[in-house]
C-alpha atoms as one frame of an Amber mdcrd trajectory, in Angstrom:
protein
  43.182 -21.648 -51.174  40.511 -21.155 -53.825  38.071 -18.404 -52.881  34.383
 -19.195 -53.292  32.102 -16.502 -54.766  30.356 -14.717 -51.914  26.884 -15.279
 -53.369  27.358 -19.018 -52.842  28.680 -18.575 -49.306  25.704 -16.469 -48.264
  23.135 -18.630 -50.051  24.440 -21.791 -48.395  24.534 -20.412 -44.868  21.751
 -17.869 -44.360  18.128 -18.386 -43.372  15.786 -19.886 -45.954  13.295 -17.161
 -44.969  15.373 -14.777 -47.090  16.731 -17.125 -49.734  13.300 -18.466 -50.689
  11.944 -15.014 -51.554  12.115 -15.091 -55.311  13.466 -12.242 -57.365  11.193
 -11.922 -60.393  13.515  -9.600 -62.330  16.359 -10.431 -64.685  19.717  -8.720
 -64.049  19.026  -6.457 -67.041  15.664  -5.437 -65.572  17.280  -4.732 -62.199
  19.819  -2.463 -63.868  17.110  -0.537 -65.717  14.996  -0.197 -62.562  18.038
   1.052 -60.669  18.952   3.444 -63.471  15.491   5.006 -63.462  15.548   5.319
 -59.676  19.038   6.852 -59.813  17.725   9.594 -62.090  15.143  10.461 -59.440
  17.835  10.443 -56.759  20.020  12.815 -58.720  17.115  15.186 -59.263  16.545
  15.248 -55.514  20.050  15.495 -54.038  23.242  17.394 -54.748  26.185  15.231
 -55.722  29.620  16.061 -54.345  31.785  17.062 -57.284  35.332  16.987 -55.861
  37.105  14.639 -58.322  39.593  13.316 -55.748  36.865  12.349 -53.282  34.741
  10.812 -56.025  37.700   8.833 -57.378  38.586   7.549 -53.915  35.071   6.291
 -53.143  34.831   4.686 -56.570  38.214   2.957 -56.229  37.351   1.638 -52.761
  33.970   0.429 -53.967  35.346  -1.218 -57.108  38.022  -3.031 -55.072  35.272
  -4.503 -52.895  33.233  -5.489 -55.961  36.255  -7.337 -57.363  36.702  -9.079
 -54.015  33.087 -10.259 -54.051  33.823 -12.521 -57.068  31.599 -12.963 -60.119
  29.372  -9.908 -59.686  26.582  -9.707 -62.266  26.568  -5.916 -62.288  28.637
  -2.912 -63.237  28.778  -0.626 -60.197  28.498   3.153 -59.950  29.597   4.791
 -56.690  28.640   8.413 -56.066  29.006  10.831 -53.165  26.014  12.864 -51.964
  26.800  16.325 -50.604  24.764  15.914 -47.420  25.797  16.013 -43.742  23.590
  13.128 -42.612  25.258   9.779 -41.941  23.717   7.621 -44.645  24.413   5.364
 -47.622  22.072   3.425 -49.853  22.020   1.066 -52.815  19.639   0.759 -55.741
  19.058  -2.421 -57.749  21.601  -3.075 -60.461  24.657  -1.502 -58.822  23.954
   2.182 -58.102  25.406   3.104 -54.687  25.348   6.496 -52.958  27.442   7.504
 -49.934  26.731  10.712 -48.024  29.608  13.052 -47.246  28.506  12.918 -43.605
  29.112   9.178 -43.509  32.650   9.539 -44.855  33.331  12.098 -42.122  31.860
   9.808 -39.457  34.032   6.823 -40.391  37.141   6.679 -38.233  39.108   4.334
 -40.486  39.029   3.067 -44.042  37.837  -0.326 -42.797  34.764   1.321 -41.238
  33.945   3.046 -44.523  34.627  -0.148 -46.481  32.263  -2.025 -44.177  29.400
   0.295 -45.093  30.134   0.100 -48.813  30.520  -3.683 -48.652  27.168  -3.915
 -46.895  25.482  -1.884 -49.650  27.095  -4.065 -52.325  25.582  -7.002 -50.453
  22.089  -5.544 -50.851  22.640  -5.368 -54.613  24.227  -8.800 -54.994  21.525
 -10.454 -52.877  18.837  -8.614 -54.907  17.086  -7.242 -51.806  15.554  -4.179
 -53.474  14.480  -6.080 -56.576  12.887  -8.821 -54.466  10.967  -6.374 -52.315
   9.586  -4.360 -55.219   8.862  -7.255 -57.585   7.068  -9.227 -54.880   4.964
  -6.277 -53.812   3.895  -5.121 -57.273   4.358  -8.222 -59.425   6.493  -8.712
 -62.489   4.030  -7.187 -64.977   3.813  -3.861 -63.120   7.576  -3.573 -62.657
   8.202  -4.398 -66.321   5.723  -1.653 -67.289   7.608   0.771 -65.036  10.917
  -0.195 -66.625   9.602   0.034 -70.189   7.720   3.286 -69.600   4.491   1.824
 -70.969   2.543   1.756 -67.704   0.559   4.290 -65.695   2.896   7.238 -64.892
   1.390   7.643 -61.413   2.086   3.979 -60.654   5.641   4.401 -61.877   6.096
   7.330 -59.495   4.689   5.233 -56.661   7.028   2.304 -57.336  10.114   4.525
 -57.640   9.121   6.536 -54.555   8.806   3.378 -52.498  12.099   2.037 -53.782
  13.781   5.254 -52.691  11.907   5.615 -49.424  11.150   9.271 -50.166   9.028
   9.492 -47.036  12.097   8.721 -44.960  14.417  11.181 -46.638  16.021   8.875
 -49.203  16.640   6.206 -46.638  15.640   3.630 -49.263  13.724   0.462 -48.512
  13.957  -1.161 -45.124  14.762  -4.739 -46.034  14.198  -6.401 -42.679  16.439
  -8.062 -40.115  17.349 -11.176 -42.096  18.289  -9.220 -45.206  20.441  -6.862
 -43.129  22.224  -9.888 -41.692  22.741 -11.267 -45.187  24.404  -8.023 -46.222
  26.472  -7.852 -43.038  27.741 -11.384 -43.648  28.442 -10.536 -47.278  30.442
  -7.473 -46.188  32.537  -9.503 -43.716  33.636 -11.992 -46.382  34.021  -9.316
 -49.038  36.353  -7.298 -46.819  38.484 -10.318 -45.935  38.827 -11.138 -49.648
  39.940  -7.524 -50.188  42.466  -7.770 -47.300  40.530  -5.199 -45.249  39.836
  -5.701 -41.532  36.139  -6.722 -41.185  36.099  -5.526 -37.576  35.545  -2.106
 -39.159  31.882  -3.046 -39.650  31.303  -3.574 -35.935  33.323  -0.499 -35.003
  31.267   1.680 -37.318  28.030   0.356 -35.818  29.383   1.279 -32.378  30.219
   4.755 -33.682  26.650   5.125 -34.949  25.175   4.138 -31.597  27.272   6.841
 -29.923  26.299   9.421 -32.555  22.637   8.548 -32.123  22.834   9.451 -28.447
  24.539  12.792 -29.171  22.960  13.858 -32.485  19.982  11.621 -33.303  18.853
  13.685 -36.316  22.206  13.237 -38.032  21.812   9.450 -38.209  18.011   9.240
 -38.428  17.898   8.007 -42.045  20.440   5.282 -41.361  18.671   4.116 -38.213
  15.348   3.930 -40.045  16.668   1.380 -42.545  19.880  -0.125 -41.096  19.441
  -0.085 -37.292  22.877  -0.939 -35.786  21.637  -2.807 -32.724  23.925  -4.552
 -30.274  22.671  -7.904 -31.552  23.789  -6.908 -35.033  27.228  -5.955 -33.742
  27.422  -9.308 -31.969  26.365 -11.104 -35.161  29.135  -9.439 -37.188  31.745
 -10.363 -34.593  30.475 -13.938 -34.446  30.916 -14.184 -38.233  34.440 -12.777
 -37.991  35.268 -15.310 -35.262  34.445 -18.175 -37.653  37.135 -17.063 -40.102
  40.846 -17.913 -40.077  43.138 -15.395 -38.413  42.253 -11.890 -39.644  45.187
 -10.221 -37.880  47.196  -8.002 -40.170  44.340  -7.039 -42.467  44.268  -3.351
 -43.409  42.501  -1.013 -41.002  43.103   2.277 -42.768  45.258   4.012 -45.370
  47.077   7.266 -45.973  44.677   7.988 -48.823  41.682   7.690 -46.486  43.293
  10.176 -44.088  43.989  12.573 -46.962  40.376  12.407 -48.132  39.018  12.959
 -44.625  41.269  15.991 -44.204  40.160  17.284 -47.600  36.454  17.162 -46.676
  37.025  18.567 -43.197  36.515  15.321 -41.333  39.645  15.633 -39.250  41.998
  12.796 -38.393  40.529   9.303 -38.166  40.799   7.039 -35.162
């Protein structure tokens, strides 16, 4: 069966409240905005340098990008050396995954669900839409070109990164989160990965929030894993043909978790 690009699937089935929000930026402008924001990120956090861990996250991410079909962007996946459970995406394909999130994931499908969700934010242009609508095309173009007011540039980049929330990055709203969840479900199925991992990871986060709320605070501020969201993911999975037999985890995932001190997955 011919697989339809995920952008078309999401655009045809999700709420017009999200789809009708215009993105004023070209793909090239999104990449440059994301690149400038990524420089600020990497001045503010410590990246995890273990080459095996970095290569694993990149290979998992790139496999999901290929499964998404016809991506407009080249993706860069990096690991942040931080214990908090968090991941975030910048416009144009710059995705960061905290070490704490890798440790929290019980299976590769749980980790893939998070990464697929962040790819969804990029492919659906959520960050670019939010920033371009708030500030207007002229301001964002000035920021990208470096010709505008430096203080305004700092303000735009700071908002994009959500510095006030500890690099949580923009909160996109309920409909956008659902768009990205739906994107991740289809992306994972195309990659032969069990999409139930998304729902299981949300359940893990809810349990962690009860035990160690500070450890998942950044994630909860921007990607709240409510029960209704878990139910939504499972309802999307139920619409698909039989997903039995799709990959839940891998030996490589277990090796990486052991390497970073995450213990054995579930």
